[in-house]
Amino acid sequence: MKTLVVLLSLSLSSASPHADEHKFKIWMSQYNKQYDSVEYHHRLKTFIDNKERIDQHNAGNHSFRMDLNQFSDLSFAEFKKLYLWKEPQNCSATKGGHISKNGPYPDFVDWRKNGNYVTPVKNQGSCGSCWTFSTTGCLESAIAIATGKLLFLSEQQLVDCAQNFNNHGCNGGLPSQAFEYILYNKGLMTENGYPYTAQEGKCKFRPDMASAFVKEVINITKYDEMGMVDVVARLNPVSLAYEVTSDFMHYSEGIYTSTICHNTTDKVNHAVLAVGYGTKDGTPYWIVKNSWGPEWGIDGYFYIERGKNMCGLAACSSYPIGHL
């Protein structure tokens, strides 16, 4: 794998069609991609378009870098269709139940370093089920912090069973609504008991196999980003939603900022988990766990600017009080 990455890097400087196709073939091998002859040329063109955009971005003065990744043969329209919410979500906790303590707060928090409180990065596949991974990640951490026991919880149960709480399987949903489902459903099974398939199926929940429970669902007041800091600093990671735009798809490292995304509740299209925060060179940021596998971004994580409701990340955040 390292050899492939080095070869990819060495060929970045070349812009000839032959060099681009050679790079595409190396990329195909790295990500185990195969196409028929017609699709090959379509994907090659898309790959070259993405590569040019990445190179142009990295040549500029930006706070984050972009790089080729597993999505580099997709247009953003195709990517949205496969990996983001298709249904607009009613993301509007105008008055949340969280009560902040008003600090003081540490300058740096990372729940991954505080103990065995965060499960490894998972991969949602081509299903807009990010909301289920944000939900399980948050509940996994909340229970681990409270009990010392880190479970791997079932995203598939939420995909298959949580529709009555205004969730839509592979078409989207909200962690707050998923927490409500777990509360009223009386439990969530483990990943082993109800494994992930990346597609919608018939609900197979077994009450006798429920392993994690929600006692209370707490929403943070809309746009109260300091409330999110309060939760992450004092209690546990927090689920959040925001708007993914085209430049985020190839995020590689650094602190993500955008001038084209929106910061309102009606535009959010992806849910993730804030596991910490910090400041670098004067810019505050969130440490966020994604669900696109560990090869994407910073080992599956990204940093995004904190304190500006960047891309609507403070539009609808929430967390559960969980128990075993």
Short mmCIF file of C-alpha atoms in Angstrom, two decimals:
data_model
loop_
_atom_site.label_atom_id
_atom_site.label_comp_id
_atom_site.label_asym_id
_atom_site.label_seq_id
_atom_site.Cartn_x
_atom_site.Cartn_y
_atom_site.Cartn_z
CA MET A 1 0.00 0.00 0.00
CA LYS A 2 2.82 2.45 0.88
CA THR A 3 4.50 1.78 -2.47
CA LEU A 4 1.28 2.68 -4.27
CA VAL A 5 0.92 5.90 -2.30
CA VAL A 6 4.53 6.87 -3.11
CA LEU A 7 3.94 6.18 -6.81
CA LEU A 8 0.80 8.30 -6.70
CA SER A 9 2.70 11.16 -5.09
CA LEU A 10 5.58 10.95 -7.56
CA SER A 11 3.25 11.32 -10.52
CA LEU A 12 1.33 14.31 -9.14
CA SER A 13 3.52 16.81 -10.95
CA SER A 14 2.82 15.39 -14.40
CA ALA A 15 -0.14 16.71 -16.35
CA SER A 16 0.14 14.70 -19.59
CA PRO A 17 -2.85 12.53 -20.55
CA HIS A 18 -0.64 9.43 -20.53
CA ALA A 19 0.67 10.23 -17.04
CA ASP A 20 -2.86 10.89 -15.80
CA GLU A 21 -4.07 7.55 -17.14
CA HIS A 22 -1.08 5.79 -15.58
CA LYS A 23 -1.94 7.44 -12.27
CA PHE A 24 -5.58 6.38 -12.69
CA LYS A 25 -4.51 2.75 -13.20
CA ILE A 26 -2.39 2.87 -10.04
CA TRP A 27 -5.36 4.38 -8.19
CA MET A 28 -7.64 1.61 -9.53
CA SER A 29 -5.23 -0.99 -8.19
CA GLN A 30 -4.98 0.73 -4.81
CA TYR A 31 -8.75 0.83 -4.35
CA ASN A 32 -9.51 -2.44 -6.17
CA LYS A 33 -11.68 -0.78 -8.85
CA GLN A 34 -12.79 -2.47 -12.06
CA TYR A 35 -14.85 -1.08 -14.96
CA ASP A 36 -16.06 -2.19 -18.37
CA SER A 37 -14.53 -0.35 -21.35
CA VAL A 38 -17.27 2.29 -21.62
CA GLU A 39 -17.29 3.12 -17.92
CA TYR A 40 -13.49 3.10 -17.80
CA HIS A 41 -13.26 6.20 -20.02
CA HIS A 42 -16.04 7.97 -18.13
CA ARG A 43 -14.34 7.28 -14.78
CA LEU A 44 -10.94 8.28 -16.16
CA LYS A 45 -12.32 11.68 -17.20
CA THR A 46 -13.96 12.19 -13.80
CA PHE A 47 -10.73 11.15 -12.06
CA ILE A 48 -8.68 13.66 -14.08
CA ASP A 49 -11.21 16.43 -13.34
CA ASN A 50 -10.98 15.66 -9.62
CA LYS A 51 -7.18 15.50 -9.73
CA GLU A 52 -6.98 18.91 -11.43
CA ARG A 53 -9.26 20.42 -8.82
CA ILE A 54 -7.20 18.88 -6.00
CA ASP A 55 -3.93 20.16 -7.48
CA GLN A 56 -5.40 23.64 -7.95
CA HIS A 57 -6.66 23.73 -4.36
CA ASN A 58 -3.35 22.54 -2.90
CA ALA A 59 -1.44 25.16 -4.90
CA GLY A 60 -3.47 27.89 -3.18
CA ASN A 61 -3.38 29.30 0.34
CA HIS A 62 -5.83 27.15 2.27
CA SER A 63 -6.07 25.83 5.82
CA PHE A 64 -6.65 22.25 4.64
CA ARG A 65 -5.30 19.95 1.94
CA MET A 66 -7.15 17.74 -0.48
CA ASP A 67 -5.97 14.43 -1.93
CA LEU A 68 -7.11 11.55 -4.09
CA ASN A 69 -9.12 8.95 -2.18
CA GLN A 70 -11.67 6.19 -2.70
CA PHE A 71 -14.20 8.70 -4.10
CA SER A 72 -11.97 10.12 -6.84
CA ASP A 73 -13.82 8.42 -9.72
CA LEU A 74 -17.10 10.09 -8.71
CA SER A 75 -18.55 13.48 -9.52
CA PHE A 76 -19.90 15.33 -6.50
CA ALA A 77 -23.46 14.75 -7.78
CA GLU A 78 -22.80 11.00 -7.80
CA PHE A 79 -21.11 11.16 -4.41
CA LYS A 80 -24.09 13.01 -2.88
CA LYS A 81 -26.48 10.41 -4.22
CA LEU A 82 -24.47 7.51 -2.78
CA TYR A 83 -23.22 8.82 0.56
CA LEU A 84 -25.26 11.82 1.77
CA TRP A 85 -28.87 12.31 2.82
CA LYS A 86 -31.45 12.27 0.05
CA GLU A 87 -34.29 13.43 2.28
CA PRO A 88 -34.18 16.96 3.75
CA GLN A 89 -34.14 16.64 7.53
CA ASN A 90 -36.22 18.72 9.93
CA CYS A 91 -33.17 19.72 11.92
CA SER A 92 -34.58 22.31 14.32
CA ALA A 93 -33.97 21.91 18.06
CA THR A 94 -34.66 25.60 18.61
CA LYS A 95 -34.52 25.18 22.40
CA GLY A 96 -32.50 22.26 23.63
CA GLY A 97 -32.46 20.59 27.05
CA HIS A 98 -28.73 20.89 27.65
CA ILE A 99 -27.68 23.20 30.47
CA SER A 100 -24.11 24.48 30.21
CA LYS A 101 -21.86 25.04 33.23
CA ASN A 102 -20.10 28.00 31.57
CA GLY A 103 -16.54 26.71 31.99
CA PRO A 104 -13.71 27.14 32.46
CA TYR A 105 -12.87 24.54 29.83
CA PRO A 106 -9.56 22.88 28.92
CA ASP A 107 -7.85 24.15 25.76
CA PHE A 108 -7.66 20.65 24.31
CA VAL A 109 -9.96 17.64 24.63
CA ASP A 110 -9.70 14.32 22.79
CA TRP A 111 -11.82 11.44 24.10
CA ARG A 112 -9.70 8.99 22.08
CA LYS A 113 -6.78 9.78 24.39
CA ASN A 114 -8.77 9.80 27.65
CA GLY A 115 -9.36 6.05 27.77
CA ASN A 116 -11.00 3.28 25.77
CA TYR A 117 -14.04 5.42 24.97
CA VAL A 118 -14.25 5.63 21.16
CA THR A 119 -14.75 2.72 18.76
CA PRO A 120 -12.60 2.52 15.58
CA VAL A 121 -13.77 4.38 12.47
CA LYS A 122 -16.45 2.45 10.61
CA ASN A 123 -17.58 2.58 6.97
CA GLN A 124 -21.16 3.31 5.97
CA GLY A 125 -20.59 2.21 2.35
CA SER A 126 -22.87 3.52 -0.41
CA CYS A 127 -25.85 4.16 1.86
CA GLY A 128 -26.84 7.53 3.33
CA SER A 129 -26.79 6.04 6.83
CA CYS A 130 -24.21 8.39 8.36
CA TRP A 131 -26.84 9.37 10.96
CA THR A 132 -26.79 5.81 12.34
CA PHE A 133 -22.98 5.87 12.74
CA SER A 134 -23.12 9.24 14.49
CA THR A 135 -25.79 7.78 16.78
CA THR A 136 -23.99 4.56 17.64
CA GLY A 137 -20.66 6.36 18.04
CA CYS A 138 -22.14 8.81 20.50
CA LEU A 139 -24.02 6.16 22.50
CA GLU A 140 -20.99 3.83 22.47
CA SER A 141 -18.84 6.60 23.96
CA ALA A 142 -21.42 7.85 26.46
CA ILE A 143 -21.89 4.33 27.85
CA ALA A 144 -18.14 3.60 27.87
CA ILE A 145 -17.44 6.81 29.81
CA ALA A 146 -20.23 6.02 32.29
CA THR A 147 -19.50 2.29 32.75
CA GLY A 148 -15.98 1.56 31.45
CA LYS A 149 -17.43 -0.90 28.90
CA LEU A 150 -17.03 -0.06 25.19
CA LEU A 151 -19.62 -1.79 23.02
CA PHE A 152 -19.87 -1.94 19.22
CA LEU A 153 -23.51 -1.07 18.55
CA SER A 154 -25.73 -1.85 15.56
CA GLU A 155 -26.19 0.74 12.82
CA GLN A 156 -28.25 -1.74 10.81
CA GLN A 157 -30.98 -1.88 13.46
CA LEU A 158 -31.43 1.87 13.08
CA VAL A 159 -31.43 1.64 9.26
CA ASP A 160 -34.10 -1.10 9.33
CA CYS A 161 -36.24 -0.20 12.34
CA ALA A 162 -36.26 3.54 13.15
CA GLN A 163 -38.56 4.85 10.39
CA ASN A 164 -41.41 5.75 12.74
CA PHE A 165 -39.15 8.40 14.27
CA ASN A 166 -38.85 10.35 11.00
CA ASN A 167 -35.73 8.51 9.84
CA HIS A 168 -35.32 7.17 6.32
CA GLY A 169 -32.81 4.33 6.32
CA CYS A 170 -30.24 4.86 3.55
CA ASN A 171 -31.91 8.17 2.64
CA GLY A 172 -31.04 9.97 5.86
CA GLY A 173 -32.11 10.64 9.41
CA LEU A 174 -31.05 12.50 12.53
CA PRO A 175 -29.13 11.21 15.56
CA SER A 176 -31.57 12.98 17.91
CA GLN A 177 -34.45 11.05 16.33
CA ALA A 178 -32.46 7.83 16.45
CA PHE A 179 -31.80 8.36 20.18
CA GLU A 180 -35.56 8.81 20.62
CA TYR A 181 -36.14 5.54 18.78
CA ILE A 182 -33.69 3.69 21.06
CA LEU A 183 -35.34 5.25 24.13
CA TYR A 184 -38.89 4.23 23.18
CA ASN A 185 -37.88 0.95 21.52
CA LYS A 186 -36.18 -0.08 24.77
CA GLY A 187 -32.77 -0.87 23.43
CA LEU A 188 -30.21 -1.30 20.68
CA MET A 189 -28.48 -4.54 19.74
CA THR A 190 -24.75 -4.94 19.18
CA GLU A 191 -23.09 -4.92 15.78
CA ASN A 192 -22.38 -8.66 16.10
CA GLY A 193 -26.01 -9.38 16.93
CA TYR A 194 -27.36 -7.24 14.09
CA PRO A 195 -24.54 -6.75 11.52
CA TYR A 196 -24.31 -3.93 8.99
CA THR A 197 -25.22 -4.56 5.32
CA ALA A 198 -25.21 -1.01 3.81
CA GLN A 199 -28.75 -1.51 2.51
CA GLU A 200 -32.25 -1.33 3.93
CA GLY A 201 -33.92 -4.53 5.08
CA LYS A 202 -36.74 -5.85 7.23
CA CYS A 203 -36.51 -5.00 10.94
CA LYS A 204 -35.02 -7.92 12.86
CA PHE A 205 -34.74 -6.38 16.31
CA ARG A 206 -34.83 -8.89 19.18
CA PRO A 207 -35.68 -7.32 22.56
CA ASP A 208 -33.90 -10.14 24.40
CA MET A 209 -30.65 -9.17 22.63
CA ALA A 210 -30.80 -5.44 23.39
CA SER A 211 -27.44 -4.43 24.89
CA ALA A 212 -27.51 -0.63 25.18
CA PHE A 213 -30.27 1.69 26.32
CA VAL A 214 -31.09 5.40 26.34
CA LYS A 215 -32.44 7.01 29.50
CA GLU A 216 -32.74 10.55 28.12
CA VAL A 217 -32.22 12.38 24.82
CA ILE A 218 -30.67 15.83 25.12
CA ASN A 219 -30.67 18.35 22.29
CA ILE A 220 -28.34 21.33 22.34
CA THR A 221 -30.02 24.64 21.51
CA LYS A 222 -29.77 25.49 17.82
CA TYR A 223 -26.51 27.29 16.92
CA ASP A 224 -25.19 27.09 20.51
CA GLU A 225 -21.66 25.99 19.64
CA MET A 226 -20.38 26.79 23.12
CA GLY A 227 -22.99 24.37 24.42
CA MET A 228 -21.32 21.71 22.28
CA VAL A 229 -17.94 22.65 23.78
CA ASP A 230 -19.47 22.28 27.24
CA VAL A 231 -20.70 18.75 26.45
CA VAL A 232 -17.45 17.55 24.87
CA ALA A 233 -15.32 19.10 27.62
CA ARG A 234 -17.34 17.80 30.58
CA LEU A 235 -19.39 14.82 29.50
CA ASN A 236 -18.81 12.92 26.26
CA PRO A 237 -18.59 13.22 22.45
CA VAL A 238 -21.52 14.88 20.72
CA SER A 239 -23.45 14.04 17.53
CA LEU A 240 -23.67 16.84 14.98
CA ALA A 241 -24.85 17.43 11.42
CA TYR A 242 -23.49 19.81 8.80
CA GLU A 243 -23.47 20.47 5.06
CA VAL A 244 -20.93 18.60 2.94
CA THR A 245 -20.00 20.49 -0.24
CA SER A 246 -17.81 19.38 -3.14
CA ASP A 247 -14.40 20.31 -1.68
CA PHE A 248 -14.96 18.21 1.44
CA MET A 249 -15.18 14.96 -0.52
CA HIS A 250 -11.39 14.99 -1.05
CA TYR A 251 -10.38 16.43 2.33
CA SER A 252 -7.01 15.04 3.42
CA GLU A 253 -5.68 17.01 6.40
CA GLY A 254 -5.72 20.40 8.09
CA ILE A 255 -8.61 22.49 9.43
CA TYR A 256 -11.55 22.44 7.04
CA THR A 257 -13.26 25.75 6.29
CA SER A 258 -15.62 26.67 3.47
CA THR A 259 -17.00 29.80 1.87
CA ILE A 260 -19.63 27.95 -0.16
CA CYS A 261 -21.44 25.84 2.42
CA HIS A 262 -24.52 27.10 4.29
CA ASN A 263 -24.89 27.39 8.06
CA THR A 264 -28.64 26.85 8.38
CA THR A 265 -30.65 23.89 9.62
CA ASP A 266 -32.28 23.15 6.24
CA LYS A 267 -29.02 22.46 4.35
CA VAL A 268 -27.27 19.90 6.57
CA ASN A 269 -26.75 16.58 4.76
CA HIS A 270 -24.29 14.52 6.81
CA ALA A 271 -24.04 13.46 10.47
CA VAL A 272 -20.79 12.77 12.34
CA LEU A 273 -19.34 12.69 15.88
CA ALA A 274 -17.24 15.39 17.57
CA VAL A 275 -14.80 13.55 19.89
CA GLY A 276 -12.77 16.58 20.92
CA TYR A 277 -11.50 20.04 20.09
CA GLY A 278 -8.34 22.13 20.08
CA THR A 279 -6.63 25.18 18.58
CA LYS A 280 -3.84 25.32 15.99
CA ASP A 281 -2.04 28.51 14.95
CA GLY A 282 -4.83 30.55 16.49
CA THR A 283 -7.65 28.69 14.73
CA PRO A 284 -10.01 26.71 16.97
CA TYR A 285 -11.20 23.38 15.57
CA TRP A 286 -13.31 20.32 16.27
CA ILE A 287 -11.90 16.77 16.07
CA VAL A 288 -14.56 14.81 14.21
CA LYS A 289 -15.05 11.09 13.57
CA ASN A 290 -16.47 10.33 10.13
CA SER A 291 -17.97 7.09 8.76
CA TRP A 292 -16.19 6.78 5.41
CA GLY A 293 -13.59 4.27 6.60
CA PRO A 294 -10.07 4.79 8.02
CA GLU A 295 -8.47 5.46 4.62
CA TRP A 296 -10.34 8.76 4.22
CA GLY A 297 -9.06 12.00 5.76
CA ILE A 298 -6.88 11.75 8.87
CA ASP A 299 -7.30 8.02 9.54
CA GLY A 300 -11.04 8.50 9.10
CA TYR A 301 -11.22 11.77 11.08
CA PHE A 302 -11.21 15.43 10.12
CA TYR A 303 -10.74 18.82 11.75
CA ILE A 304 -13.26 21.59 11.06
CA GLU A 305 -13.13 25.20 12.19
CA ARG A 306 -14.82 25.79 15.54
CA GLY A 307 -16.69 28.85 16.77
CA LYS A 308 -18.30 29.96 13.49
CA ASN A 309 -21.07 27.39 13.06
CA MET A 310 -19.06 26.24 10.03
CA CYS A 311 -21.35 24.59 7.46
CA GLY A 312 -24.17 24.52 10.04
CA LEU A 313 -22.37 22.15 12.43
CA ALA A 314 -24.14 23.74 15.41
CA ALA A 315 -27.57 23.52 13.76
CA CYS A 316 -28.74 20.32 15.42
CA SER A 317 -26.38 18.64 17.84
CA SER A 318 -27.46 16.12 20.46
CA TYR A 319 -26.32 13.37 22.81
CA PRO A 320 -27.96 10.63 24.89
CA ILE A 321 -27.73 9.65 28.51
CA GLY A 322 -27.16 5.95 28.03
CA HIS A 323 -26.93 2.86 30.21
CA LEU A 324 -26.38 -0.88 29.94
#
